[in-house]
PDB file of C-alpha atoms in Angstrom:
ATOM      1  CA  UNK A 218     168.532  93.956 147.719  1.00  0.00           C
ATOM      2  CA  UNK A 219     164.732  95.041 146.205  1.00  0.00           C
ATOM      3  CA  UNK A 220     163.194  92.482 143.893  1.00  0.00           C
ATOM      4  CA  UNK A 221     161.471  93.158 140.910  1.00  0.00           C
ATOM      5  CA  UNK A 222     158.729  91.943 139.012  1.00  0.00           C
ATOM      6  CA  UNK A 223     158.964  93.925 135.680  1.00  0.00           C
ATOM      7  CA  UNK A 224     156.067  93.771 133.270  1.00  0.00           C
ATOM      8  CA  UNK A 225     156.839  93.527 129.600  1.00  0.00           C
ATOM      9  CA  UNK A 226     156.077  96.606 128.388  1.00  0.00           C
ATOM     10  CA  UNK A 227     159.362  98.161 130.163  1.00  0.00           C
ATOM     11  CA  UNK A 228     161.785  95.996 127.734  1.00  0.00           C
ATOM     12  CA  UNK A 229     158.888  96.509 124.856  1.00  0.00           C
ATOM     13  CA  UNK A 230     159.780 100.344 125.327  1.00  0.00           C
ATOM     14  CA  UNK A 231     163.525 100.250 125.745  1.00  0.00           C
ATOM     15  CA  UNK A 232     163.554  98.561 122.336  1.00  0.00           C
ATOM     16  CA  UNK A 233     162.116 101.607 120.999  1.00  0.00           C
ATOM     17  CA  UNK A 234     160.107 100.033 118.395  1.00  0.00           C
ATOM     18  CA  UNK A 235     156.524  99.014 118.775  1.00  0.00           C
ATOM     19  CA  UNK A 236     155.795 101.367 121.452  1.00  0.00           C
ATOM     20  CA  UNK A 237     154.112 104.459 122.228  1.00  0.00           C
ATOM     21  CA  UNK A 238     156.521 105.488 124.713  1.00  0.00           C
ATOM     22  CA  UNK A 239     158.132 108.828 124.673  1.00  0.00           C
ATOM     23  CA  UNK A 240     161.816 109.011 124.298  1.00  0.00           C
ATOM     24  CA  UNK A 241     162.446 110.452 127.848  1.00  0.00           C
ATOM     25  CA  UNK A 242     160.557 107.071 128.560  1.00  0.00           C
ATOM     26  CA  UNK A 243     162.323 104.932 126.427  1.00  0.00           C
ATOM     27  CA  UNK A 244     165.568 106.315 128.119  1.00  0.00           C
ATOM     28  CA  UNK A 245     164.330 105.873 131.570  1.00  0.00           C
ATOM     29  CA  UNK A 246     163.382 102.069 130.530  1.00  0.00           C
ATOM     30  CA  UNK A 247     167.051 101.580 128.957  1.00  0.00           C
ATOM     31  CA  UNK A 248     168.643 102.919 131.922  1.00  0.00           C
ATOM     32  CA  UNK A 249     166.591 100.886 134.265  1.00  0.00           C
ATOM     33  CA  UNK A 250     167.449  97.397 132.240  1.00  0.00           C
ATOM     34  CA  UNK A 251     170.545  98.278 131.854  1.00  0.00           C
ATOM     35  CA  UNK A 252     171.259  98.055 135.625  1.00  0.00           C
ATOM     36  CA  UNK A 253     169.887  93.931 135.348  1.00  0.00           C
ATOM     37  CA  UNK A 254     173.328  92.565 136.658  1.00  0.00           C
ATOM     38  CA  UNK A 255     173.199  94.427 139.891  1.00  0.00           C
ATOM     39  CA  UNK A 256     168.904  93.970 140.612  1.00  0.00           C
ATOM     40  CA  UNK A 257     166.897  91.118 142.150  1.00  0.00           C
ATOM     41  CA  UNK A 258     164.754  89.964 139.420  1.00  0.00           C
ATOM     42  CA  UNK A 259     161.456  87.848 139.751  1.00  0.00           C
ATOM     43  CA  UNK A 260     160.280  85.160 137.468  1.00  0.00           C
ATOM     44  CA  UNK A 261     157.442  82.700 137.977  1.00  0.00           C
ATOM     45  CA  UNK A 262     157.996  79.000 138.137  1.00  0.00           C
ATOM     46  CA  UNK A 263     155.073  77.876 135.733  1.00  0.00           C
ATOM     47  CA  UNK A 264     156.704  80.115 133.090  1.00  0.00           C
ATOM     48  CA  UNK A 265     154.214  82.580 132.429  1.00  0.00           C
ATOM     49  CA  UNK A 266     156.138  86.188 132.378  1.00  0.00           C
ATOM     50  CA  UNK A 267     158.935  84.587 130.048  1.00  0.00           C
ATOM     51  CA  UNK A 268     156.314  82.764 127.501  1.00  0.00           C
ATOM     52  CA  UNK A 269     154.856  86.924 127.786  1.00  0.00           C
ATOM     53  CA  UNK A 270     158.183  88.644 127.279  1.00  0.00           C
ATOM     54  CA  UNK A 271     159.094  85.844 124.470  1.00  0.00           C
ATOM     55  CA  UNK A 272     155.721  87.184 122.705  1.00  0.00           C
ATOM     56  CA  UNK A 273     157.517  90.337 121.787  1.00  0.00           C
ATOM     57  CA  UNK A 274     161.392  89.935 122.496  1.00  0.00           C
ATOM     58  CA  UNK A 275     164.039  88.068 120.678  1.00  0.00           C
ATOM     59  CA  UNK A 276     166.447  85.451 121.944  1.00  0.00           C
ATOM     60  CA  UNK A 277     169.014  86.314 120.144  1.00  0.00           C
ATOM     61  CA  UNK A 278     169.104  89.359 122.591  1.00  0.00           C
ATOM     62  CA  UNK A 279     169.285  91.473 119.311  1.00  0.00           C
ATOM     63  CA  UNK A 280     168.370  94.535 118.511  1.00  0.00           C
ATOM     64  CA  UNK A 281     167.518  96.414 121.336  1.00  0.00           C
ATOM     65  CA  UNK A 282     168.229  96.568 125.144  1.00  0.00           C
ATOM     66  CA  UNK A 283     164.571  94.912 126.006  1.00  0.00           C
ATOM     67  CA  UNK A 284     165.680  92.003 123.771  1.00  0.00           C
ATOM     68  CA  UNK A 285     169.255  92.075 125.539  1.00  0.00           C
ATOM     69  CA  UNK A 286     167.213  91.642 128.814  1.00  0.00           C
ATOM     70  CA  UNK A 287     165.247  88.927 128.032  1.00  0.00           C
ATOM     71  CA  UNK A 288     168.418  87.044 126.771  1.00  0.00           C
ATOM     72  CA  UNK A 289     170.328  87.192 129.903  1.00  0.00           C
ATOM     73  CA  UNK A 290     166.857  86.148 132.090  1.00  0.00           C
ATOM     74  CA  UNK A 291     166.618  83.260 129.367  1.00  0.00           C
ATOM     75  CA  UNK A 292     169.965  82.324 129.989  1.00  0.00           C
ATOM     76  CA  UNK A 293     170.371  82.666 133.597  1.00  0.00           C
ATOM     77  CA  UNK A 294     167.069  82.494 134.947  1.00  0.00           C
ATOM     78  CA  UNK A 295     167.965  79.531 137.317  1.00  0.00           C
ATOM     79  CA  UNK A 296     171.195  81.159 138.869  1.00  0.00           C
ATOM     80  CA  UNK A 297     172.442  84.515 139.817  1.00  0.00           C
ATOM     81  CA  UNK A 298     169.894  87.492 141.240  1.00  0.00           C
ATOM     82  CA  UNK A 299     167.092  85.672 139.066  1.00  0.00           C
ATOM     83  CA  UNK A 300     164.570  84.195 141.713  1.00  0.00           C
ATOM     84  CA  UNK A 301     161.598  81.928 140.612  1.00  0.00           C
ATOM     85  CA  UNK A 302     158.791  82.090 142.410  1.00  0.00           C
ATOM     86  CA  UNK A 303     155.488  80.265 142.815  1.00  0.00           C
ATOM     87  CA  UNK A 304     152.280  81.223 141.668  1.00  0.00           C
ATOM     88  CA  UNK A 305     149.000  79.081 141.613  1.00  0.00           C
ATOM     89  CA  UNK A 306     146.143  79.834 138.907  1.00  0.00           C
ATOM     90  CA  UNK A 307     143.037  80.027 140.544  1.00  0.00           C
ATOM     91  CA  UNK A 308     139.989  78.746 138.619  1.00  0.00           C
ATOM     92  CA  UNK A 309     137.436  82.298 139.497  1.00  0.00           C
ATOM     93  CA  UNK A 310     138.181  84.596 136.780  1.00  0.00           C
ATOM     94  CA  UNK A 311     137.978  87.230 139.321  1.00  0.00           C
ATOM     95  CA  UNK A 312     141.272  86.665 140.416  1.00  0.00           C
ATOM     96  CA  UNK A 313     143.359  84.806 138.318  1.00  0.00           C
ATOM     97  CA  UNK A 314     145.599  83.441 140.689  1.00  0.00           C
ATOM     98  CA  UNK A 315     145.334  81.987 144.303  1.00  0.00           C
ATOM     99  CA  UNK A 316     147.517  84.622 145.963  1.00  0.00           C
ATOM    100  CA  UNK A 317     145.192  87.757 144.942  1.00  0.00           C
ATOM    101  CA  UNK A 318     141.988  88.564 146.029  1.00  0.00           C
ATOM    102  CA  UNK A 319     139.050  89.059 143.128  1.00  0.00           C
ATOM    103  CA  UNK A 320     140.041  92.554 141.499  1.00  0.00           C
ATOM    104  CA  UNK A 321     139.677  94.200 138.161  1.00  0.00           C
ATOM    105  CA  UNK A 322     143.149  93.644 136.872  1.00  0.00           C
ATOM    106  CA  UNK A 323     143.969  93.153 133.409  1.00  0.00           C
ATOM    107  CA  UNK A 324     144.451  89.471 133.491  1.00  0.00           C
ATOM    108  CA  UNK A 325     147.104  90.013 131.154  1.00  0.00           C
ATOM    109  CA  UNK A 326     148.816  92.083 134.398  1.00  0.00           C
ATOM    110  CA  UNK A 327     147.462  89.514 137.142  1.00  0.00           C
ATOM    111  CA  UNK A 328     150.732  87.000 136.740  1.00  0.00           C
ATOM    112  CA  UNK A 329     152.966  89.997 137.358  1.00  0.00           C
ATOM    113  CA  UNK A 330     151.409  90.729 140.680  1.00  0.00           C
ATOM    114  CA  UNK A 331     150.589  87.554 141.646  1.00  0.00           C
ATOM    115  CA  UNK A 332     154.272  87.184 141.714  1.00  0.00           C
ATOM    116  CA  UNK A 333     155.147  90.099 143.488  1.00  0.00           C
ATOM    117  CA  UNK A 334     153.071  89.096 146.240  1.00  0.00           C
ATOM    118  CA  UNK A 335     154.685  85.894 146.806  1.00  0.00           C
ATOM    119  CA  UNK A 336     157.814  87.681 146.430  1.00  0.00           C
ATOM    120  CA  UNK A 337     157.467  90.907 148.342  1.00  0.00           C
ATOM    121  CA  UNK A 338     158.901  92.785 144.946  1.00  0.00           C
ATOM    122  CA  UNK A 339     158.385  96.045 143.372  1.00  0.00           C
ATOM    123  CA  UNK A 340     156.540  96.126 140.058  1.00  0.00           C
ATOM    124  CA  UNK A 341     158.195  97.939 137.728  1.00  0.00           C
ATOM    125  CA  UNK A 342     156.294  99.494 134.825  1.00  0.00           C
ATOM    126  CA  UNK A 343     156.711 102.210 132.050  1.00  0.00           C
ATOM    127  CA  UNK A 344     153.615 102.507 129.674  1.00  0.00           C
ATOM    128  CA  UNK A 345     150.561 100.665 130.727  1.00  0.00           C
ATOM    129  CA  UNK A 346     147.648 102.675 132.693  1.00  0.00           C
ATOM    130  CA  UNK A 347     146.175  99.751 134.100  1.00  0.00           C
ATOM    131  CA  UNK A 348     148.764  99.719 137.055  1.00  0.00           C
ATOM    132  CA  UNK A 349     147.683 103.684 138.068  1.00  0.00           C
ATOM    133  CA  UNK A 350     144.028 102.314 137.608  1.00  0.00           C
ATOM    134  CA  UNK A 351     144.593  99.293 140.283  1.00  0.00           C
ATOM    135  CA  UNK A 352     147.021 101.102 142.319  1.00  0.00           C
ATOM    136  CA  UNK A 353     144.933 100.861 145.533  1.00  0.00           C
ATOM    137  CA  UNK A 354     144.748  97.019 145.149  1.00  0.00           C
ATOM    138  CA  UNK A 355     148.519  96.825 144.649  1.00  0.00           C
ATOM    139  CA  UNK A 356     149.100  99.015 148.080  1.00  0.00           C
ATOM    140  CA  UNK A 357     146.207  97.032 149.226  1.00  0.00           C
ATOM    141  CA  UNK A 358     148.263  93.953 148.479  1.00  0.00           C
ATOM    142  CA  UNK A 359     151.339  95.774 150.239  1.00  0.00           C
ATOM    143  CA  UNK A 360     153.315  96.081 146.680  1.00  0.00           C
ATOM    144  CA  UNK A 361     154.809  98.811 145.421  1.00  0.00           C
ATOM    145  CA  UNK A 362     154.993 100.641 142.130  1.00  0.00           C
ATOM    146  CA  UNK A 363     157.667 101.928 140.374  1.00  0.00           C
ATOM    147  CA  UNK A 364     156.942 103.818 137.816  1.00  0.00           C
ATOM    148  CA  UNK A 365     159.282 104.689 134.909  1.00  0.00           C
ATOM    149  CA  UNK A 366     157.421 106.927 132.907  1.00  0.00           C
ATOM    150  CA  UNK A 367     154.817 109.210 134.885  1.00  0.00           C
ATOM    151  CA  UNK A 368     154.266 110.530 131.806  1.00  0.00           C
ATOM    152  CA  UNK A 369     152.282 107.392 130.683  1.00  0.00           C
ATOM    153  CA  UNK A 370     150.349 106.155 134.037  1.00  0.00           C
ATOM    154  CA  UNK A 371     146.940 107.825 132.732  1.00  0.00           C
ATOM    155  CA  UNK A 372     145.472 107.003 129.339  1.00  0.00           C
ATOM    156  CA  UNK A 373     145.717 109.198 126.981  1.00  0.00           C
ATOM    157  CA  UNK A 374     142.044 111.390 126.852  1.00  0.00           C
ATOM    158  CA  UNK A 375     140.524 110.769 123.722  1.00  0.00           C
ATOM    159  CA  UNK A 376     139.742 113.850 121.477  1.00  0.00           C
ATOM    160  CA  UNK A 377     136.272 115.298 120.477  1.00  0.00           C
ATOM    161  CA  UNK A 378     135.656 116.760 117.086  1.00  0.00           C
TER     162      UNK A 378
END
């Protein structure tokens, strides 16, 4: 069965609210979540992508299908396809974490791959660039990408007047 380490902006988008993401996006990110029961899912043991997802999901697992999501990993985190991995913080800033080498990372992003390297999981994202940006140090790193929305792995070119 593939593991996956999915970053927060995936339920953030399947929510629907608070998000840039298109609605062909949004759909992909529903449909993906929605399949949670029969996926591998990675969590870290120290806590850090759940204190992340809890930033801008509810518990109640209402309204949306992100917050839905985050409910069941709340609930079942230490059973079922749910496996906890750990991950070591690393004092060089440069890194983040023990099990990467120094990259340029958003260290907001560095937990997520951290644990997909102790893991061997796929990273799933939908909306943030900074994956596309560092995807020779995730291959480097022999993780994959899955991308939900190819529609978002580039930032958006700002316009000249």
């Amino acid at each position: 069965m593939t593991k996956f380490v999915i970053d927060t902006n995936v339920a953030i988008s399947a929510n629907g609210r608070s998000t840039h993401a298109s609605w062909g996006c949004q759909l992909s990110c529903i449909e993906f979540l929605a399949s949670y029961p029969q996926i591998s899912i990675v969590l870290d043991t120290l806590g850090l992508i759940m204190a992340e997802y809890a930033e801008h999901l509810n518990y109640s697992g209402e309204p949306g299908v992100g917050d839905i999501f985050f409910k069941y990993l709340h609930d079942y985190q230490y059973s079922g396809p749910i496996e906890q991995v750990q991950i070591t913080p690393h004092r060089d800033a440069n890194r983040g974490f023990q099990e990467l080498p120094e990259n340029a990372l958003d260290p907001s992003d560095r937990k997520f791959l951290a644990a997909a390297v102790v893991s061997m999981a796929q990273i799933v994202n939908a909306t943030d660039s900074d994956w596309a940006e560092q995807v020779t140090l995730v291959n480097t790193l022999g993780i994959t990408l899955k991308q939900l929305c190819p529609d978002h792995m580039s930032r958006t070119p700002k316009k000249t007047k």
